[in-house]
XYZ file of C-alpha atoms in Angstrom:
323
model
C 12.792 -61.928 -8.617
C 16.162 -63.502 -9.394
C 15.464 -63.250 -13.105
C 14.547 -59.575 -12.801
C 17.770 -58.852 -10.884
C 19.869 -60.567 -13.552
C 18.089 -58.633 -16.275
C 18.730 -55.326 -14.487
C 22.397 -56.209 -13.972
C 22.812 -57.036 -17.659
C 21.029 -53.818 -18.693
C 23.210 -51.480 -16.540
C 26.417 -51.615 -18.620
C 24.456 -50.994 -21.822
C 22.685 -47.992 -20.263
C 25.988 -46.676 -18.948
C 27.493 -46.988 -22.390
C 24.691 -45.035 -24.012
C 24.413 -42.227 -21.383
C 26.709 -39.420 -20.390
C 28.556 -39.339 -17.072
C 29.536 -36.301 -15.034
C 31.501 -36.067 -11.767
C 29.511 -34.784 -8.834
C 30.532 -31.548 -7.119
C 28.781 -29.604 -4.320
C 26.517 -26.836 -5.610
C 25.322 -23.811 -3.650
C 21.542 -23.894 -3.303
C 19.332 -21.221 -1.787
C 17.577 -21.824 1.519
C 13.964 -20.627 1.416
C 11.875 -19.537 4.404
C 8.104 -19.872 4.114
C 6.172 -16.933 5.587
C 2.810 -15.338 4.966
C 2.479 -11.925 3.364
C -0.524 -9.621 3.225
C -1.826 -7.918 0.110
C -2.010 -4.239 1.045
C -2.409 -0.906 -0.675
C 0.607 1.370 -0.746
C -1.381 4.259 0.774
C -4.188 3.897 3.297
C -5.491 7.370 4.127
C -8.650 8.278 6.050
C -11.035 10.794 4.517
C -11.797 13.092 7.455
C -14.550 15.589 8.161
C -13.206 19.139 8.201
C -16.124 20.542 10.219
C -18.383 19.142 12.895
C -22.028 18.473 12.181
C -24.406 15.843 10.858
C -23.728 13.562 7.897
C -26.446 14.689 5.496
C -25.511 12.308 2.658
C -23.113 9.427 2.067
C -22.169 8.783 -1.565
C -19.905 5.713 -1.287
C -19.795 2.226 0.227
C -17.079 -0.356 0.880
C -15.461 -1.572 -2.319
C -16.278 1.487 -4.454
C -13.550 2.971 -6.652
C -13.114 6.727 -6.222
C -11.032 9.470 -7.825
C -8.897 11.974 -5.957
C -11.055 14.909 -4.826
C -14.345 13.069 -5.296
C -17.090 13.971 -2.803
C -17.649 11.026 -0.481
C -20.085 12.561 1.993
C -21.602 15.880 2.999
C -21.525 17.203 6.562
C -23.961 19.974 7.459
C -23.682 22.312 10.453
C -27.038 24.059 10.990
C -25.384 26.866 12.981
C -23.580 28.106 9.866
C -26.901 28.941 8.200
C -28.011 31.005 11.197
C -24.664 32.795 11.315
C -24.965 33.676 7.620
C -28.429 35.111 8.227
C -27.100 37.222 11.094
C -24.253 38.537 8.959
C -26.653 39.405 6.130
C -28.783 41.408 8.602
C -25.692 43.244 9.892
C -24.595 43.983 6.330
C -28.055 45.391 5.466
C -27.999 47.643 8.549
C -24.487 48.918 7.746
C -25.485 49.572 4.127
C -28.363 51.730 5.378
C -26.061 53.611 7.769
C -23.534 54.124 4.986
C -26.176 55.514 2.651
C -27.271 57.956 5.377
C -23.663 58.940 6.157
C -22.966 59.671 2.512
C -26.061 61.806 2.299
C -24.944 63.709 5.417
C -21.483 64.160 3.886
C -22.976 65.532 0.685
C -25.118 68.048 2.629
C -22.112 69.019 4.741
C -20.080 69.770 1.613
C -22.894 72.031 0.308
C -23.178 73.837 3.658
C -19.396 74.333 3.783
C -19.477 76.016 0.391
C -22.104 78.453 1.777
C -20.089 78.996 4.929
C -22.791 77.644 7.204
C -20.826 74.682 8.673
C -17.198 74.129 9.630
C -14.448 72.007 8.070
C -14.152 70.077 11.344
C -17.760 68.905 11.012
C -17.094 67.862 7.415
C -14.081 65.789 8.496
C -16.231 63.989 11.049
C -18.744 63.089 8.350
C -15.990 61.766 6.057
C -14.568 59.672 8.921
C -17.978 58.217 9.604
C -18.323 57.170 5.946
C -14.876 55.542 6.010
C -15.655 53.677 9.255
C -18.910 52.294 7.889
C -17.186 51.259 4.639
C -14.568 49.344 6.637
C -17.224 47.650 8.780
C -19.073 46.513 5.667
C -15.847 45.055 4.219
C -15.245 43.194 7.500
C -18.764 41.782 7.438
C -18.264 40.560 3.868
C -14.999 38.877 4.933
C -16.776 37.138 7.820
C -19.395 35.904 5.380
C -16.676 34.455 3.124
C -15.220 32.601 6.116
C -18.602 31.057 6.893
C -19.164 30.186 3.250
C -15.798 28.427 3.218
C -16.738 26.511 6.367
C -19.989 25.434 4.726
C -18.073 24.322 1.611
C -15.709 22.283 3.796
C -18.681 20.176 4.782
C -17.947 18.147 1.635
C -15.714 15.203 2.588
C -13.270 14.649 -0.304
C -11.266 11.566 -1.261
C -7.583 12.273 -0.422
C -6.263 9.855 -3.095
C -7.592 7.808 -5.965
C -8.259 4.205 -4.994
C -10.764 1.893 -3.377
C -12.976 2.529 -0.366
C -11.883 0.050 2.311
C -14.076 1.077 5.234
C -17.008 3.399 5.897
C -17.559 3.451 9.671
C -20.423 5.992 9.595
C -23.920 6.202 8.167
C -26.103 9.049 6.993
C -27.479 10.987 9.957
C -24.483 10.333 12.200
C -22.925 13.207 14.136
C -19.224 13.765 13.482
C -16.566 15.951 15.032
C -13.887 17.873 13.117
C -11.114 15.461 12.074
C -13.212 12.322 12.476
C -12.715 9.675 9.751
C -15.685 9.208 7.463
C -14.077 6.627 5.149
C -10.727 4.862 4.644
C -9.266 4.977 1.132
C -6.597 2.586 -0.149
C -4.606 3.735 -3.161
C -1.185 3.926 -4.744
C -1.231 0.350 -6.059
C -1.092 -3.056 -4.394
C 1.929 -4.834 -2.931
C 2.840 -7.562 -0.468
C 3.875 -6.687 3.077
C 5.841 -9.303 4.987
C 6.600 -9.737 8.685
C 9.839 -11.730 8.832
C 11.407 -13.055 12.081
C 14.270 -10.780 13.063
C 16.822 -13.651 13.039
C 16.526 -13.613 9.245
C 16.848 -9.825 8.901
C 20.585 -9.933 8.173
C 20.077 -12.298 5.224
C 17.524 -10.075 3.455
C 18.580 -7.537 0.837
C 16.564 -5.189 -1.344
C 16.245 -6.558 -4.858
C 16.167 -10.251 -3.819
C 13.876 -12.503 -5.838
C 10.842 -13.703 -3.891
C 8.603 -16.672 -4.699
C 4.876 -16.163 -4.221
C 2.213 -18.845 -4.358
C -1.093 -17.452 -5.640
C -4.340 -19.031 -6.772
C -3.134 -18.734 -10.391
C 0.162 -20.503 -9.611
C 3.662 -19.565 -8.539
C 4.837 -16.026 -9.293
C 8.051 -14.148 -8.677
C 8.441 -10.769 -7.017
C 11.173 -8.433 -5.885
C 11.997 -7.314 -2.355
C 11.470 -3.573 -2.735
C 11.912 -2.180 0.787
C 13.054 -3.350 4.205
C 11.887 -1.224 7.131
C 14.479 -0.540 9.858
C 12.010 -0.656 12.761
C 11.559 -4.090 14.362
C 8.105 -4.624 15.870
C 7.380 -7.588 18.156
C 10.432 -9.442 16.894
C 9.407 -8.999 13.248
C 11.013 -7.096 10.394
C 8.587 -5.503 7.939
C 9.365 -5.679 4.226
C 7.526 -4.807 1.009
C 7.500 -6.994 -2.103
C 6.521 -5.757 -5.564
C 4.677 -8.349 -7.666
C 3.184 -7.938 -11.130
C -0.358 -9.201 -11.545
C -1.032 -9.386 -7.822
C -4.723 -10.208 -7.180
C -6.541 -7.076 -6.021
C -9.909 -8.567 -5.109
C -9.291 -8.488 -1.348
C -7.103 -6.237 0.770
C -5.162 -7.814 3.671
C -5.535 -11.262 2.085
C -2.733 -13.637 3.138
C -0.409 -15.170 0.540
C 2.301 -17.795 1.045
C 5.743 -16.330 0.299
C 9.170 -17.991 0.214
C 12.146 -15.812 1.143
C 15.820 -16.516 0.439
C 17.409 -16.644 3.907
C 20.772 -18.258 3.126
C 22.703 -20.744 1.020
C 24.174 -24.213 1.578
C 26.179 -26.815 -0.344
C 24.343 -29.806 -1.775
C 24.901 -32.649 -4.231
C 22.518 -32.396 -7.167
C 21.837 -34.937 -9.896
C 19.520 -34.621 -12.889
C 15.995 -35.749 -12.127
C 16.086 -38.303 -14.959
C 19.139 -39.984 -13.374
C 17.034 -41.238 -10.449
C 15.096 -44.465 -10.861
C 12.411 -45.493 -8.378
C 11.856 -49.178 -7.744
C 10.181 -51.076 -4.900
C 9.877 -47.913 -2.832
C 13.590 -47.078 -3.142
C 15.509 -44.615 -5.317
C 18.602 -45.654 -7.302
C 21.195 -43.981 -9.491
C 23.805 -45.621 -11.730
C 27.389 -44.750 -10.807
C 30.359 -45.616 -13.029
C 33.909 -46.236 -11.893
C 37.006 -48.356 -12.597
C 35.013 -51.479 -11.719
C 32.216 -50.570 -14.132
C 28.665 -49.329 -13.670
C 26.550 -50.267 -10.684
C 23.334 -49.157 -9.036
C 23.501 -47.336 -5.759
C 20.565 -46.653 -3.423
C 20.161 -42.969 -2.512
C 17.957 -40.816 -0.352
C 16.701 -37.823 -2.295
C 15.556 -34.460 -0.962
C 14.195 -31.310 -2.521
C 13.871 -30.670 -6.212
C 15.552 -27.613 -7.727
C 15.439 -25.792 -11.035
C 19.016 -24.958 -12.041
C 19.244 -23.027 -15.302
C 15.983 -24.531 -16.514
C 17.083 -28.101 -15.765
C 15.241 -30.266 -13.237
C 17.685 -31.370 -10.529
C 17.229 -33.519 -7.409
C 19.175 -33.120 -4.171
C 20.831 -36.313 -2.906
C 20.992 -36.459 0.879
C 22.908 -39.732 1.216
C 24.318 -42.489 -0.971
C 26.699 -40.384 -3.074
C 29.991 -38.595 -2.528
C 31.646 -35.689 -4.359
C 33.548 -37.017 -7.367
C 31.171 -39.879 -8.125
C 30.288 -40.117 -11.791
C 26.548 -40.482 -12.210
C 25.011 -41.790 -15.404
C 22.448 -39.307 -16.740
C 19.709 -39.708 -19.303
C 18.033 -42.759 -17.739
C 14.433 -43.375 -18.608
């Protein structure tokens, strides 16, 4: 052990002569807060039934990809068919009455030319034809309303996206406005719930670190919501290449919540030996090893740096480039 110590002492001046030295100065480093974010779709809209009735068919299941306006299910109201039959019968009866009224009007016009009937009687016949014509038009309008109601039995996808939930099955009875499926669309993003004590330190556009299964990625804080719910501030983060396999999956996110001053040395300036960490410091008395306590590692401008918690002071000149 004594021989090793002498060898290390003899080697230090040579290493100091070969390596560069730089005075230490406090550097501002970012404080990161670890929280969990959820992968969510930008829009989550329920596809609702527009009429009440029975679900005759269901064309989608959870996980399917749909286009905007695609038919997801068909709701049938049996009463609409009976109402259409009743309107068709009324229309047939009015058509027969109209045909008879027109025939009566034609005979009345012939009798008026002969002087057998009066103009008052002819006006009554014309009015009857006009009334029946209006009633037939009203019946046709009522039929169009029922046809539109029958067409609204098709449940359409409100947006393009993925089917997240289908709470019903074929044969179920639904009421108007009841959700048949939930569609998620508009792209995927991360939604965070940050403790409100950190709300003042967040700003839109901040860089966010995300840890995914493929490795660490970087995102951007896109939106901060002003409403605080249960002591949490909601925020959205945009990330390229976000995994879209599962919705509401949790991802570890690191947020910048402040800055502090720290002493940083290059990672290659720290030497580990016998469970301790050392750096070589030069001064008027020459180079000597000094034991340090190191903290977090940082990437400053692409260079690997190590935070020194104790053992060094600002102004110390640390030898870099050790192996």
